[in-house]
Amino acid sequence: MKIRDPLLVLQDALKDMEKTANWLRQSWDRCRILPAAAAASEANAEAVEAFMSRFARTVDLLANKVLRALDLVELEPSGSLLDVLNRAERRGVVASAERLREMKNLRNLIAHDYAGEYLTETFRACVEFTAQLLEIIERVRDYCERFSEKAKQST
């Protein structure tokens, strides 16, 4: 079995993150102007569902693929999600590991709120967190550019 180069794993994860972030931005642009009370309306159901799903997918991809791949590149030991988030904070790509943990908890709520019992509150939180999430993605991208530069120099 051949083990993939950690830098390639990171590059693939970053590409996926860019795609999901672009979809999230599009949905956020459509949905952030909606009052939270209108999120549950039939007229807005598809747009709100797409937005919240994209938020959840982006958080999941960031925490479970990108940040873990970054740990691999930097030869950090694998560990719990909390370890991953704390290392992201130490790197400066996340202002607060606790804030990203809240986003991850929100992602879990989205994934498990099958009946939409918390739709209005969840929608409001997604709208509020999205700007911060996109800012984290920008910081991660900037941080990872140095690895791309090293890879180009070594070839």
mmCIF file of C-alpha atoms in Angstrom:
data_model
loop_
_atom_site.group_PDB
_atom_site.id
_atom_site.type_symbol
_atom_site.label_atom_id
_atom_site.label_comp_id
_atom_site.label_asym_id
_atom_site.label_seq_id
_atom_site.Cartn_x
_atom_site.Cartn_y
_atom_site.Cartn_z
ATOM 1 C CA MET A 1 0.000 0.000 0.000
ATOM 2 C CA LYS A 2 1.364 3.360 -1.033
ATOM 3 C CA ILE A 3 0.949 6.262 1.387
ATOM 4 C CA ARG A 4 0.088 9.569 -0.260
ATOM 5 C CA ASP A 5 2.372 12.537 0.154
ATOM 6 C CA PRO A 6 0.886 14.704 2.940
ATOM 7 C CA LEU A 7 1.414 17.822 0.840
ATOM 8 C CA LEU A 8 -0.747 16.358 -1.935
ATOM 9 C CA VAL A 9 -3.405 15.424 0.620
ATOM 10 C CA LEU A 10 -3.371 19.031 1.856
ATOM 11 C CA GLN A 11 -3.541 20.448 -1.667
ATOM 12 C CA ASP A 12 -6.543 18.249 -2.506
ATOM 13 C CA ALA A 13 -8.280 19.239 0.724
ATOM 14 C CA LEU A 14 -7.648 22.926 -0.008
ATOM 15 C CA LYS A 15 -9.159 22.560 -3.498
ATOM 16 C CA ASP A 16 -12.246 20.934 -2.008
ATOM 17 C CA MET A 17 -12.443 23.682 0.603
ATOM 18 C CA GLU A 18 -12.332 26.373 -2.071
ATOM 19 C CA LYS A 19 -15.207 24.756 -3.947
ATOM 20 C CA THR A 20 -17.381 24.421 -0.863
ATOM 21 C CA ALA A 21 -16.523 27.963 0.259
ATOM 22 C CA ASN A 22 -17.629 29.341 -3.114
ATOM 23 C CA TRP A 23 -20.954 27.508 -2.889
ATOM 24 C CA LEU A 24 -21.370 28.710 0.692
ATOM 25 C CA ARG A 25 -20.730 32.329 -0.344
ATOM 26 C CA GLN A 26 -23.402 32.097 -3.042
ATOM 27 C CA SER A 27 -25.965 30.690 -0.622
ATOM 28 C CA TRP A 28 -25.023 33.164 2.085
ATOM 29 C CA ASP A 29 -25.488 36.079 -0.320
ATOM 30 C CA ARG A 30 -29.021 34.843 -1.014
ATOM 31 C CA CYS A 31 -29.970 33.987 2.554
ATOM 32 C CA ARG A 32 -28.381 36.574 4.817
ATOM 33 C CA ILE A 33 -30.960 39.155 3.764
ATOM 34 C CA LEU A 34 -33.798 36.921 4.951
ATOM 35 C CA PRO A 35 -35.262 37.579 8.385
ATOM 36 C CA ALA A 36 -34.725 34.507 10.589
ATOM 37 C CA ALA A 37 -38.478 34.148 11.013
ATOM 38 C CA ALA A 38 -38.832 33.708 7.237
ATOM 39 C CA ALA A 39 -36.312 30.851 7.152
ATOM 40 C CA ALA A 40 -38.994 28.260 7.854
ATOM 41 C CA SER A 41 -41.351 29.466 5.138
ATOM 42 C CA GLU A 42 -42.088 27.204 2.201
ATOM 43 C CA ALA A 43 -40.910 29.908 -0.210
ATOM 44 C CA ASN A 44 -37.442 29.969 1.362
ATOM 45 C CA ALA A 45 -37.096 26.299 2.300
ATOM 46 C CA GLU A 46 -34.797 25.224 -0.536
ATOM 47 C CA ALA A 47 -32.459 28.186 -0.292
ATOM 48 C CA VAL A 48 -32.225 27.935 3.497
ATOM 49 C CA GLU A 49 -31.667 24.187 3.405
ATOM 50 C CA ALA A 50 -28.931 24.568 0.786
ATOM 51 C CA PHE A 51 -27.262 27.342 2.777
ATOM 52 C CA MET A 52 -27.262 25.441 6.054
ATOM 53 C CA SER A 53 -26.072 22.229 4.366
ATOM 54 C CA ARG A 54 -23.252 24.114 2.684
ATOM 55 C CA PHE A 55 -22.309 25.728 5.982
ATOM 56 C CA ALA A 56 -22.193 22.312 7.664
ATOM 57 C CA ARG A 57 -20.206 20.757 4.816
ATOM 58 C CA THR A 58 -17.692 23.610 4.822
ATOM 59 C CA VAL A 59 -17.128 23.407 8.585
ATOM 60 C CA ASP A 60 -16.741 19.649 8.364
ATOM 61 C CA LEU A 61 -14.296 19.852 5.486
ATOM 62 C CA LEU A 62 -12.241 22.537 7.214
ATOM 63 C CA ALA A 63 -11.994 20.735 10.545
ATOM 64 C CA ASN A 64 -11.771 17.128 9.436
ATOM 65 C CA LYS A 65 -9.843 17.331 6.195
ATOM 66 C CA VAL A 66 -7.945 20.592 5.820
ATOM 67 C CA LEU A 67 -6.749 21.149 9.381
ATOM 68 C CA ARG A 68 -5.925 17.463 9.822
ATOM 69 C CA ALA A 69 -4.000 17.475 6.530
ATOM 70 C CA LEU A 70 -2.127 20.552 7.725
ATOM 71 C CA ASP A 71 -1.188 18.625 10.869
ATOM 72 C CA LEU A 72 0.166 15.814 8.671
ATOM 73 C CA VAL A 73 2.296 18.226 6.655
ATOM 74 C CA GLU A 74 3.678 19.786 9.819
ATOM 75 C CA LEU A 75 4.295 16.332 11.347
ATOM 76 C CA GLU A 76 1.917 16.904 14.230
ATOM 77 C CA PRO A 77 0.556 13.802 15.954
ATOM 78 C CA SER A 78 -2.989 12.919 15.093
ATOM 79 C CA GLY A 79 -5.347 13.489 17.949
ATOM 80 C CA SER A 80 -8.795 14.560 18.927
ATOM 81 C CA LEU A 81 -10.702 17.272 17.148
ATOM 82 C CA LEU A 82 -9.975 19.525 20.107
ATOM 83 C CA ASP A 83 -6.238 18.974 19.559
ATOM 84 C CA VAL A 84 -6.644 19.884 15.879
ATOM 85 C CA LEU A 85 -8.570 23.069 16.718
ATOM 86 C CA ASN A 86 -6.090 24.117 19.398
ATOM 87 C CA ARG A 87 -3.196 23.696 16.967
ATOM 88 C CA ALA A 88 -5.091 25.806 14.418
ATOM 89 C CA GLU A 89 -5.413 28.537 17.031
ATOM 90 C CA ARG A 90 -1.669 28.349 17.843
ATOM 91 C CA ARG A 91 -0.899 28.705 14.121
ATOM 92 C CA GLY A 92 -3.025 31.828 14.014
ATOM 93 C CA VAL A 93 -5.409 30.523 11.346
ATOM 94 C CA VAL A 94 -8.241 30.461 13.876
ATOM 95 C CA ALA A 95 -8.712 33.364 16.248
ATOM 96 C CA SER A 96 -10.421 31.082 18.740
ATOM 97 C CA ALA A 97 -10.475 27.301 18.871
ATOM 98 C CA GLU A 98 -13.626 27.621 20.949
ATOM 99 C CA ARG A 99 -15.370 29.573 18.184
ATOM 100 C CA LEU A 100 -14.546 26.892 15.618
ATOM 101 C CA ARG A 101 -15.745 24.297 18.104
ATOM 102 C CA GLU A 102 -19.064 26.178 18.311
ATOM 103 C CA MET A 103 -19.267 26.043 14.512
ATOM 104 C CA LYS A 104 -18.613 22.311 14.634
ATOM 105 C CA ASN A 105 -21.368 21.916 17.247
ATOM 106 C CA LEU A 106 -23.697 23.898 14.993
ATOM 107 C CA ARG A 107 -22.753 21.589 12.125
ATOM 108 C CA ASN A 108 -23.723 18.628 14.310
ATOM 109 C CA LEU A 109 -27.044 20.247 15.169
ATOM 110 C CA ILE A 110 -27.757 20.783 11.468
ATOM 111 C CA ALA A 111 -26.932 17.159 10.735
ATOM 112 C CA HIS A 112 -29.183 15.807 13.492
ATOM 113 C CA ASP A 113 -32.144 18.199 13.559
ATOM 114 C CA TYR A 114 -34.193 15.954 11.289
ATOM 115 C CA ALA A 115 -37.552 17.589 11.976
ATOM 116 C CA GLY A 116 -36.225 21.136 11.742
ATOM 117 C CA GLU A 117 -37.201 21.836 15.331
ATOM 118 C CA TYR A 118 -34.427 24.409 15.704
ATOM 119 C CA LEU A 119 -34.498 25.760 12.162
ATOM 120 C CA THR A 120 -34.913 29.451 12.972
ATOM 121 C CA GLU A 121 -32.172 29.507 15.621
ATOM 122 C CA THR A 122 -29.867 27.352 13.520
ATOM 123 C CA PHE A 123 -30.384 29.533 10.466
ATOM 124 C CA ARG A 124 -29.643 32.686 12.482
ATOM 125 C CA ALA A 125 -26.440 31.140 13.868
ATOM 126 C CA CYS A 126 -25.295 30.040 10.401
ATOM 127 C CA VAL A 127 -25.800 33.559 9.047
ATOM 128 C CA GLU A 128 -23.797 34.992 11.961
ATOM 129 C CA PHE A 129 -20.966 32.443 11.761
ATOM 130 C CA THR A 130 -20.473 32.429 7.993
ATOM 131 C CA ALA A 131 -18.395 35.622 7.834
ATOM 132 C CA GLN A 132 -16.077 34.210 10.497
ATOM 133 C CA LEU A 133 -15.890 30.856 8.736
ATOM 134 C CA LEU A 134 -14.947 32.496 5.438
ATOM 135 C CA GLU A 135 -12.311 34.558 7.250
ATOM 136 C CA ILE A 136 -10.809 31.380 8.735
ATOM 137 C CA ILE A 137 -10.719 29.841 5.270
ATOM 138 C CA GLU A 138 -8.855 32.901 3.992
ATOM 139 C CA ARG A 139 -6.304 32.605 6.812
ATOM 140 C CA VAL A 140 -5.848 28.892 6.190
ATOM 141 C CA ARG A 141 -5.316 29.564 2.486
ATOM 142 C CA ASP A 142 -2.709 32.240 3.263
ATOM 143 C CA TYR A 143 -0.980 30.018 5.808
ATOM 144 C CA CYS A 144 -0.819 27.094 3.377
ATOM 145 C CA GLU A 145 0.605 29.126 0.512
ATOM 146 C CA ARG A 146 4.053 28.716 2.001
ATOM 147 C CA PHE A 147 3.778 24.933 1.596
ATOM 148 C CA SER A 148 2.880 25.386 -2.055
ATOM 149 C CA GLU A 149 5.904 27.639 -2.489
ATOM 150 C CA LYS A 150 8.175 25.034 -0.866
ATOM 151 C CA ALA A 151 6.773 22.335 -3.127
ATOM 152 C CA LYS A 152 7.429 24.443 -6.232
ATOM 153 C CA GLN A 153 10.982 25.164 -5.112
ATOM 154 C CA SER A 154 11.764 21.495 -4.506
ATOM 155 C CA THR A 155 10.658 20.401 -7.987
#
